Structure formats: C-alpha cells, structure tokens
C-alpha cells in the first residue's frame, strides 16, 4: 500500500486527496462488484458469439479494393448480430462516426412522405441537422420527410398520451435515444425502452423502432434489440470498439433495416457485398472482445467521480447511488474556475498530451466557449478518459470514459487535486466529516 501511495505522490497527488479518494471507495465496493458481474456476463456473451461465428485467424486479415468475399468483415457482422440478438448487422470502417451511422439508418429506412417521431424529446445535437430541425444540406426535411417530437414529462417519464396522439398514418420510424447525451434528462434503461416500444407497436405494429445506442453498449446485460428495437445504432470509438477500433460505426437490426442501410452506404445492388475492411479487422475484433471490461472501467470511473463530487456539495447527474444506463457523468461546479480546473486535471492524467493545458475556446456549433480535455490514443475517442464543459451557467462538466479503472481513478484524483490547488475547494473540511 505504502508503495502505491508513494507512486501517487510522485505523480502529484497529495496524501489528503489520496485518503479522501480511498474513503469514498470504501463505500463503493458492492457496486463495483455488481459492475464486475455484469462485465463477466457480457464478456462471456462476446466470447460465445465469436466462437459460434467461428472467428478464425484468417478473419483478422483485411481486404483491399472492392472487398468482395471479405471473411473478416462478414464474420464480424455475424458476431455483432449474435451479441445483439438481431437478424443482421452492418459494421464498417466506412461508417465514419455515430452521427453518420444514425443518419445512414434514418435516411435509408425513411422515404419521402414518411414521418419520423422522437418520443423522448430533442435528439443529440448533431442529429438536428440530419433531421432538418436546423436547416441543412441533405437533411431528411429536404427529402420531404417530416419530423415530430414529444418531450419527456418533467419527471423524466414518457408522455404516453401525447405519444399516442403524435402517431399518425405517416409515422414510419421512431427514434429513441438511450443516453441522455449532454442533456439533463435521465438516461433510459433497456427495460424502459422496451416498455415504450411495446406501447408504440401496439398502436402501429409496422413502425420501425430505432435506438441510438451510443454510450449504452455493455452497461447492462440486455441491449435494446432484445426488448423490441428493430435497429440499434452506435459508434466504434465509444463502448463497442473497446478503445482499440480507430474508427467505424454499426447498425444491428432486422434483415430489412440492415439491407436498406447497406444499399445506402454502398450502392443499390451492391449492399453488403462490397467494402474493403483494409487493416481494421484485428482492432475491431480485439476491441469488441475488450469492450465489456473497458465499459465497466468507465462506469466505475463515473460512479467514483459522482461520489467524490457529490460529497463535496456539487450537483452530480446521475447521483452517487443511481443505477447506471450509460457511461456519462455530469458534475455542476457553478463557476468557470471549477470547470477549467477539472478539465486541466483530466488532461494532466492522460497517457498522451499530458503536458498540454486545455483552454476554453470558441467552437463551431456552440453558443459559448467550450473547454475540452482528452489525451487519447484514438483522436476524439470518448471511451477514453475525456471531459468537456461549456463555459456558461450552470458551469457543468461532462465526463466519460477510462480504458482502465486505475486510469479513470487517477484522472479523477488528479482533477480533485487541481481543484484543491486552485482553491476551488478546501478538502480538509470534508475529510474531517468522515
Ligand atoms: C456520441 C453520440 C452521438 C454522435 O456520435 P459521434 O460519433 O460524435 O458523431 C449520437 N448520439 C449520442 C447519444 C451520442 O452519445
């Protein structure tokens, strides 16, 4: 133990911060054990799928050119379909990010005259331009696809009455965002998503139910595709890439939905038959293999941070005890100094670019300055330890990721150290209260 604390001190963490962190951890043992049990279950699920799909050494190699008969690509798509219990899946490096995967799923499964419904409020920022909520070139609106939205009730529940009224003869696809993203609503559990889908299908059975699964994969034992979703969609530089996938996205779902998406990604007639996997397969497979444990590490980090900062009197979402359905943690510091110090600490704990000091900056698409902390092996990867916060009230920071639990822990201790050093908080007052 002594040696470990000496190591922390050598890396700039004071004794006071170490001991505060350890006291918080003592109360988290049972929750961490539960997370480990979920990771164990999901690890077996991934191995079982790889075995049943007969993943072989040859699958780890790639193709070039057209990518006809790409064994690794086709087998990986079978593995995803088995893990998510779907008929088929499209898992490609040519899907550039989560927004692209979602846009692809929507644009390929909707036709002019159809209506898209979000029964869970405003979708993720980048989807506003995909849908055409904010006018944009190539949006669904430009193709004559209309959009309707029903907000959640103030307490976070579904507004079934309004949802029922919003469904009409044009409603073709319902989009359900599992994670709260950067909003203050609760993240939806898989069970809650299942209830919503049952309600919608009872009203109109032929509606396609799509779930934006970003940040949610492997947090629970079930995925939304096991409770009625026709299509689940996500990014490989989040949970399912396990930190190793350097790019990519996936769509898993019914044969029909996936085929539509494939025809749009490549070309009608070519669909899933083309698309070279280049040198990506090894990292896609190995990342997926690691994903359950990586997701568990990120979850532990989120819960540790929630408990650290909640006890210091800051508002945290989710709170320290709530059940988790995604890996994002929000902490409201109430001052720009708090947000900046937190991000500086996360940056200083990174394996890459630790010597860089993050600064608030004007960013396209944001109405205030934003500070971002990330020292990642994969650029922009948010399954790696990362944080960002807009410099505007309520001065909240959004924090996620951590490929290993020790790194997540170190990052959070480092953030706390920074807040103490910049005198945003006086820790000694709190240490005495334990
Ligand atoms: C990250 C995210 C997206 C978009 O993914 P990008 O890869 O950043 O384009 C969409 N929805 C949710 C809920 C997300 O968390």
Coordinates of C-alpha atoms and ligand atoms in Angstrom, one line a residue:
X1 CA 0.0 0.0 0.0
X2 CA 2.7 2.4 1.0
X3 CA 4.5 1.9 -2.3
X4 CA 1.3 2.7 -4.2
X5 CA 0.7 5.9 -2.3
X6 CA 4.3 6.9 -2.9
X7 CA 3.6 6.4 -6.6
X8 CA 0.5 8.6 -6.5
X9 CA 2.5 11.3 -4.6
X10 CA 5.3 11.1 -7.2
X11 CA 2.6 11.9 -9.8
X12 CA 1.3 14.9 -8.0
X13 CA -1.5 13.6 -5.8
X14 CA -1.3 14.8 -2.2
X15 CA -1.9 12.5 0.8
X16 CA -5.0 14.3 1.6
X17 CA -6.5 13.7 -1.8
X18 CA -5.5 10.0 -1.8
X19 CA -7.1 9.4 1.6
X20 CA -10.3 11.2 0.6
X21 CA -10.5 9.1 -2.5
X22 CA -9.9 5.9 -0.5
X23 CA -12.7 6.8 1.9
X24 CA -15.1 7.3 -0.9
X25 CA -14.0 4.0 -2.5
X26 CA -14.8 2.1 0.7
X27 CA -18.4 2.8 0.2
X28 CA -18.4 1.6 -3.4
X29 CA -17.3 -2.0 -3.0
X30 CA -20.7 -3.6 -3.6
X31 CA -21.5 -1.5 -6.6
X32 CA -18.2 -2.3 -8.2
X33 CA -18.7 -6.0 -7.6
X34 CA -22.1 -5.7 -9.4
X35 CA -20.4 -4.0 -12.3
X36 CA -17.8 -6.7 -12.4
X37 CA -20.5 -9.4 -12.5
X38 CA -22.2 -7.6 -15.5
X39 CA -18.8 -7.4 -17.2
X40 CA -18.3 -11.1 -16.6
X41 CA -21.7 -11.9 -18.1
X42 CA -21.1 -9.6 -21.1
X43 CA -17.5 -11.0 -21.6
X44 CA -19.0 -14.5 -21.9
X45 CA -21.6 -13.2 -24.3
X46 CA -18.9 -11.8 -26.6
X47 CA -16.7 -14.9 -26.5
X48 CA -19.7 -17.1 -27.1
X49 CA -20.7 -15.1 -30.2
X50 CA -17.1 -15.2 -31.5
X51 CA -16.9 -19.0 -31.0
X52 CA -20.3 -19.6 -32.6
X53 CA -19.5 -17.5 -35.6
X54 CA -16.2 -19.4 -35.9
X55 CA -13.9 -16.4 -35.8
X56 CA -10.5 -17.6 -37.2
X57 CA -7.1 -16.2 -37.6
X58 CA -8.0 -15.5 -41.2
X59 CA -10.8 -13.2 -40.1
X60 CA -8.2 -10.8 -38.6
X61 CA -6.7 -10.1 -42.0
X62 CA -8.2 -7.5 -44.3
X63 CA -9.1 -7.0 -47.9
X64 CA -8.5 -4.1 -50.3
X65 CA -10.2 -2.8 -53.4
X66 CA -13.9 -3.9 -53.7
X67 CA -13.6 -6.1 -50.7
X68 CA -15.6 -9.0 -52.2
X69 CA -15.8 -12.1 -50.0
X70 CA -14.2 -10.3 -47.0
X71 CA -14.4 -13.2 -44.5
X72 CA -13.3 -11.0 -41.5
X73 CA -15.9 -8.3 -42.3
X74 CA -18.8 -10.7 -42.9
X75 CA -17.9 -12.8 -39.8
X76 CA -17.6 -9.7 -37.6
X77 CA -21.1 -8.6 -38.7
X78 CA -22.4 -12.1 -37.7
X79 CA -20.7 -11.7 -34.3
X80 CA -22.4 -8.3 -33.8
X81 CA -25.8 -9.8 -34.8
X82 CA -25.3 -12.7 -32.3
X83 CA -24.3 -10.4 -29.4
X84 CA -27.2 -8.1 -30.0
X85 CA -29.7 -10.8 -31.0
X86 CA -30.5 -9.3 -34.3
X87 CA -31.1 -10.8 -37.7
X88 CA -28.2 -8.9 -39.3
X89 CA -25.6 -6.2 -38.7
X90 CA -23.6 -3.7 -40.7
X91 CA -20.2 -2.9 -39.0
X92 CA -17.9 -0.9 -41.2
X93 CA -14.9 1.4 -41.1
X94 CA -16.6 3.3 -43.9
X95 CA -19.2 4.5 -41.3
X96 CA -17.2 7.4 -40.0
X97 CA -18.8 8.2 -36.7
X98 CA -22.0 7.8 -34.6
X99 CA -23.8 10.7 -36.3
X100 CA -23.0 9.1 -39.7
X101 CA -24.4 5.7 -38.5
X102 CA -27.6 7.3 -37.3
X103 CA -28.0 9.4 -40.4
X104 CA -27.5 6.3 -42.5
X105 CA -30.0 4.3 -40.6
X106 CA -32.6 7.1 -40.9
X107 CA -32.0 8.1 -44.5
X108 CA -32.1 4.5 -45.7
X109 CA -35.2 3.4 -43.9
X110 CA -37.4 6.5 -44.5
X111 CA -38.9 7.6 -47.8
X112 CA -40.5 10.9 -49.0
X113 CA -43.8 11.5 -47.2
X114 CA -42.8 9.4 -44.2
X115 CA -42.7 11.0 -40.7
X116 CA -40.0 10.5 -38.0
X117 CA -41.1 10.6 -34.4
X118 CA -38.9 11.2 -31.3
X119 CA -40.9 10.3 -28.3
X120 CA -38.1 11.1 -25.9
X121 CA -37.5 14.8 -26.6
X122 CA -34.8 16.6 -28.5
X123 CA -32.2 14.2 -30.0
X124 CA -28.5 14.6 -29.8
X125 CA -27.2 18.0 -31.2
X126 CA -25.7 16.6 -34.4
X127 CA -28.9 15.0 -35.4
X128 CA -30.7 18.3 -35.6
X129 CA -29.0 18.9 -39.0
X130 CA -29.6 15.3 -40.1
X131 CA -33.3 15.7 -39.4
X132 CA -33.5 19.3 -40.6
X133 CA -34.6 20.8 -37.2
X134 CA -31.8 23.2 -38.1
X135 CA -31.9 23.7 -41.9
X136 CA -29.0 21.8 -43.5
X137 CA -28.0 20.5 -46.9
X138 CA -29.1 16.9 -47.5
X139 CA -31.3 16.8 -44.4
X140 CA -34.3 14.5 -44.1
X141 CA -36.5 17.6 -44.4
X142 CA -35.0 18.4 -47.8
X143 CA -36.3 14.9 -49.0
X144 CA -39.8 15.6 -47.7
X145 CA -39.5 13.6 -44.5
X146 CA -41.3 15.3 -41.7
X147 CA -40.4 15.2 -38.0
X148 CA -42.4 15.3 -34.8
X149 CA -41.2 15.3 -31.3
X150 CA -42.8 14.5 -27.9
X151 CA -40.9 15.7 -24.9
X152 CA -40.5 13.6 -21.7
X153 CA -42.6 14.7 -18.7
X154 CA -40.9 16.9 -16.2
X155 CA -40.1 13.8 -14.0
X156 CA -38.4 12.0 -16.9
X157 CA -41.3 9.6 -17.7
X158 CA -42.8 9.1 -21.2
X159 CA -45.7 11.2 -22.1
X160 CA -47.9 8.3 -23.4
X161 CA -50.9 10.5 -24.1
X162 CA -49.0 12.8 -26.4
X163 CA -47.1 10.0 -28.0
X164 CA -50.4 8.3 -28.8
X165 CA -51.7 11.5 -30.4
X166 CA -48.4 12.0 -32.3
X167 CA -48.6 8.7 -34.1
X168 CA -50.4 9.1 -37.5
X169 CA -50.6 7.3 -40.8
X170 CA -47.3 8.8 -41.9
X171 CA -45.3 7.8 -38.9
X172 CA -42.8 5.3 -40.2
X173 CA -39.9 5.4 -37.8
X174 CA -39.5 6.2 -34.1
X175 CA -36.1 7.2 -32.8
X176 CA -35.3 6.6 -29.2
X177 CA -32.0 7.9 -27.7
X178 CA -30.9 5.7 -24.8
X179 CA -28.3 8.0 -23.4
X180 CA -29.1 11.5 -22.1
X181 CA -26.1 12.7 -24.1
X182 CA -25.4 16.2 -22.9
X183 CA -28.9 16.9 -21.6
X184 CA -30.2 16.8 -18.0
X185 CA -32.9 14.2 -18.6
X186 CA -32.3 10.7 -17.1
X187 CA -30.8 8.0 -19.4
X188 CA -33.3 5.4 -20.3
X189 CA -32.9 1.8 -19.0
X190 CA -33.3 -1.0 -21.5
X191 CA -36.4 -2.0 -19.7
X192 CA -38.0 1.4 -20.0
X193 CA -37.1 1.4 -23.8
X194 CA -38.8 -2.0 -24.0
X195 CA -42.0 -0.6 -22.5
X196 CA -42.0 2.4 -24.8
X197 CA -41.5 0.1 -27.9
X198 CA -44.4 -2.2 -26.8
X199 CA -46.7 0.8 -26.4
X200 CA -45.7 2.2 -29.9
X201 CA -46.0 -1.2 -31.6
X202 CA -49.4 -1.8 -30.0
X203 CA -50.6 1.4 -31.7
X204 CA -49.0 0.8 -35.0
X205 CA -47.2 -2.5 -35.5
X206 CA -45.3 -1.6 -38.7
X207 CA -43.4 1.4 -37.2
X208 CA -39.7 0.8 -37.2
X209 CA -38.2 1.4 -33.7
X210 CA -34.6 2.6 -33.8
X211 CA -32.5 3.1 -30.7
X212 CA -29.5 5.4 -30.6
X213 CA -27.3 3.1 -28.5
X214 CA -24.3 5.4 -28.2
X215 CA -22.6 5.1 -24.8
X216 CA -25.0 2.4 -23.7
X217 CA -23.5 -0.9 -25.1
X218 CA -22.5 -3.4 -22.4
X219 CA -23.6 -1.2 -19.5
X220 CA -26.5 -3.7 -18.9
X221 CA -26.8 -7.4 -19.7
X222 CA -29.6 -6.7 -22.2
X223 CA -29.5 -4.5 -25.2
X224 CA -32.5 -2.6 -26.7
X225 CA -32.6 -5.0 -29.6
X226 CA -33.6 -7.7 -27.1
X227 CA -36.7 -5.7 -26.0
X228 CA -38.2 -5.0 -29.4
X229 CA -36.0 -2.5 -31.2
X230 CA -35.8 -3.1 -34.9
X231 CA -32.5 -1.3 -35.2
X232 CA -29.8 -0.2 -32.8
X233 CA -27.0 2.1 -33.8
X234 CA -23.7 3.2 -32.4
X235 CA -20.1 4.4 -32.8
X236 CA -17.0 2.2 -32.6
X237 CA -14.9 4.9 -30.9
X238 CA -17.3 4.6 -28.0
X239 CA -18.1 1.4 -26.0
X240 CA -18.1 -1.4 -28.5
X241 CA -14.8 -0.5 -30.0
X242 CA -13.2 -1.2 -26.7
X243 CA -10.7 1.7 -27.2
X244 CA -8.9 -0.2 -30.0
X245 CA -11.1 0.4 -33.0
X246 CA -9.6 3.5 -34.7
X247 CA -12.9 4.5 -36.5
X248 CA -16.2 3.0 -37.5
X249 CA -19.9 2.5 -36.7
X250 CA -22.5 -0.2 -36.6
X251 CA -26.2 -0.7 -37.3
X252 CA -27.6 -4.0 -36.0
X253 CA -31.2 -5.0 -36.6
X254 CA -33.7 -6.7 -38.8
X255 CA -32.6 -8.0 -42.2
X256 CA -34.7 -5.4 -44.0
X257 CA -33.4 -2.4 -42.0
X258 CA -29.8 -3.5 -42.3
X259 CA -30.2 -4.2 -46.0
X260 CA -31.6 -0.7 -46.6
X261 CA -28.7 0.8 -44.7
X262 CA -26.2 -1.2 -46.7
X263 CA -27.7 -0.2 -50.0
X264 CA -27.4 3.4 -48.9
X265 CA -23.8 3.1 -47.6
X266 CA -22.5 1.4 -50.7
X267 CA -25.0 1.3 -53.6
X268 CA -28.3 -0.3 -54.5
X269 CA -27.4 -3.8 -55.8
X270 CA -24.1 -3.9 -54.1
X271 CA -25.3 -3.6 -50.5
X272 CA -23.1 -5.6 -48.1
X273 CA -21.1 -7.3 -50.8
X274 CA -18.5 -4.5 -51.1
X275 CA -16.4 -2.5 -48.7
X276 CA -12.8 -3.4 -48.1
X277 CA -12.0 -3.9 -44.4
X278 CA -8.4 -2.7 -45.0
X279 CA -6.3 -3.3 -41.9
X280 CA -9.1 -2.7 -39.4
X281 CA -10.3 -6.2 -38.5
X282 CA -7.8 -7.0 -35.9
X283 CA -8.7 -3.9 -33.8
X284 CA -12.4 -4.3 -34.4
X285 CA -12.4 -7.9 -33.1
X286 CA -10.0 -7.3 -30.2
X287 CA -11.7 -4.0 -29.2
X288 CA -15.1 -5.8 -29.2
X289 CA -13.5 -8.6 -27.1
X290 CA -12.3 -6.0 -24.5
X291 CA -15.4 -3.8 -24.6
X292 CA -17.3 -5.3 -21.7
X293 CA -14.4 -4.8 -19.3
X294 CA -13.5 -1.3 -20.8
X295 CA -17.1 -0.2 -20.3
X296 CA -17.0 -1.5 -16.7
X297 CA -13.9 0.6 -16.1
X298 CA -15.5 3.7 -17.5
X299 CA -18.6 3.0 -15.3
X300 CA -16.5 2.7 -12.2
X301 CA -14.9 6.0 -13.0
X302 CA -18.2 7.7 -13.5
X303 CA -19.5 6.4 -10.2
X304 CA -16.3 7.3 -8.3
X305 CA -16.5 10.8 -9.7
X306 CA -20.2 11.2 -8.8
X307 CA -19.5 10.1 -5.2
X308 CA -16.3 12.3 -4.9
X309 CA -18.0 15.5 -6.0
X310 CA -21.5 14.8 -4.5
X311 CA -19.9 14.5 -1.1
X312 CA -18.2 17.9 -1.7
X313 CA -21.6 19.5 -2.3
X314 CA -21.7 19.7 -6.1
X315 CA -24.7 18.6 -8.1
X316 CA -24.0 15.4 -10.0
X317 CA -26.1 13.6 -12.6
X318 CA -26.6 10.7 -12.2
X319 CA -26.3 10.9 -8.4
X320 CA -23.9 8.7 -6.5
X321 CA -26.3 5.9 -5.9
X322 CA -28.5 5.8 -9.0
X323 CA -28.5 2.8 -11.3
X324 CA -26.4 3.4 -14.5
X325 CA -27.6 3.1 -18.0
X326 CA -24.7 4.9 -19.8
X327 CA -21.2 6.0 -19.0
X328 CA -21.6 9.8 -19.0
X329 CA -21.2 11.7 -15.7
X330 CA -22.2 15.4 -15.3
X331 CA -20.8 17.4 -12.4
X332 CA -22.0 21.0 -11.9
X333 CA -19.3 23.2 -10.5
X334 CA -21.2 26.5 -10.7
X335 CA -18.1 28.5 -11.6
X336 CA -15.9 28.7 -14.7
X337 CA -12.9 28.1 -12.4
X338 CA -14.3 24.8 -11.3
X339 CA -14.9 23.5 -14.9
X340 CA -11.5 24.6 -16.1
X341 CA -9.6 23.1 -13.1
X342 CA -11.5 19.8 -13.5
X343 CA -10.6 19.6 -17.2
X344 CA -6.9 20.5 -16.5
X345 CA -6.7 17.7 -14.0
X346 CA -8.2 15.1 -16.5
X347 CA -5.7 16.3 -19.2
X348 CA -2.7 16.1 -16.8
X349 CA -3.6 12.4 -16.1
X350 CA -3.6 11.4 -19.7
X351 CA -1.0 9.0 -21.3
X352 CA -0.9 11.2 -24.4
X353 CA -0.5 15.0 -24.4
X354 CA -0.4 15.2 -20.6
X355 CA 1.8 18.3 -20.9
X356 CA -0.8 20.3 -22.7
X357 CA -3.0 22.7 -20.8
X358 CA -6.6 22.9 -22.1
X359 CA -8.2 26.3 -22.5
X360 CA -11.8 27.4 -23.2
X361 CA -12.2 28.1 -26.9
X362 CA -14.9 29.2 -29.4
X363 CA -16.1 26.1 -31.2
X364 CA -18.3 25.7 -34.3
X365 CA -21.9 24.9 -33.4
X366 CA -21.6 26.1 -29.8
X367 CA -23.1 29.3 -28.4
X368 CA -20.4 29.7 -25.7
X369 CA -16.7 28.9 -25.3
X370 CA -16.0 25.2 -24.6
X371 CA -13.1 23.6 -22.8
X372 CA -12.2 20.0 -23.7
X373 CA -9.8 17.6 -22.1
X374 CA -8.6 14.5 -23.9
X375 CA -5.3 12.7 -24.2
X376 CA -6.4 9.8 -26.3
X377 CA -4.7 7.2 -28.5
X378 CA -7.7 7.5 -30.9
X379 CA -8.5 11.0 -31.8
X380 CA -11.8 12.1 -30.3
X381 CA -12.5 8.8 -28.7
X382 CA -14.8 9.2 -25.8
X383 CA -14.4 5.7 -24.4
X384 CA -11.0 7.0 -23.4
X385 CA -10.9 9.3 -20.3
X386 CA -12.2 12.7 -21.5
X387 CA -14.2 15.7 -20.3
X388 CA -15.7 18.8 -21.7
X389 CA -17.7 21.7 -20.4
X390 CA -19.3 24.8 -22.0
X391 CA -18.2 28.0 -20.2
X392 CA -21.8 29.1 -19.4
X393 CA -24.2 28.6 -16.4
X394 CA -24.7 26.2 -14.7
X395 CA -20.9 25.5 -15.4
X396 CA -21.2 21.8 -15.7
X397 CA -18.6 19.4 -16.9
X398 CA -19.4 16.2 -18.8
X399 CA -17.0 13.5 -18.2
X400 CA -16.8 9.9 -19.6
X401 CA -14.5 7.0 -20.4
X402 CA -11.4 5.4 -19.0
X403 CA -10.0 2.4 -20.7
X404 CA -8.8 1.0 -17.4
X405 CA -10.2 1.6 -13.9
X406 CA -6.8 2.7 -12.5
X407 CA -6.5 5.3 -15.1
X408 CA -10.1 6.6 -14.5
X409 CA -9.3 6.7 -10.8
X410 CA -6.0 8.6 -11.3
X411 CA -7.8 11.1 -13.6
X412 CA -10.5 11.8 -11.1
X413 CA -7.9 12.2 -8.3
X414 CA -5.9 14.5 -10.5
X415 CA -9.0 16.6 -11.2
X416 CA -9.7 16.8 -7.4
X417 CA -6.0 17.7 -6.8
X418 CA -6.3 20.6 -9.3
X419 CA -9.5 21.9 -7.7
X420 CA -7.8 21.8 -4.3
X421 CA -4.6 23.6 -5.6
X422 CA -6.7 26.3 -7.3
X423 CA -8.6 26.7 -4.1
X424 CA -11.9 26.0 -5.6
X425 CA -12.5 23.6 -2.7
X426 CA -10.9 23.2 0.7
X427 CA -10.7 19.5 1.2
X428 CA -9.6 19.4 4.9
X429 CA -13.1 20.5 5.9
X430 CA -14.6 17.5 4.3
X431 CA -12.0 14.9 5.3
X432 CA -12.8 15.6 8.9
X433 CA -16.5 14.9 8.3
X434 CA -15.9 11.2 7.5
Ligands
LIG1 C1 -21.8 10.5 -29.4 C2 -23.2 10.4 -29.7 C3 -23.7 10.6 -30.9 C4 -22.9 11.0 -32.1 O1 -21.8 10.3 -32.3 P1 -20.5 11.0 -33.0 O2 -19.6 9.8 -33.1 O3 -20.0 12.0 -32.1 O4 -20.9 11.5 -34.3 C5 -25.1 10.5 -31.1 N1 -25.9 10.2 -30.1 C6 -25.4 10.0 -28.8 C7 -26.4 9.8 -27.7 C8 -24.1 10.1 -28.6 O5 -23.6 10.0 -27.3

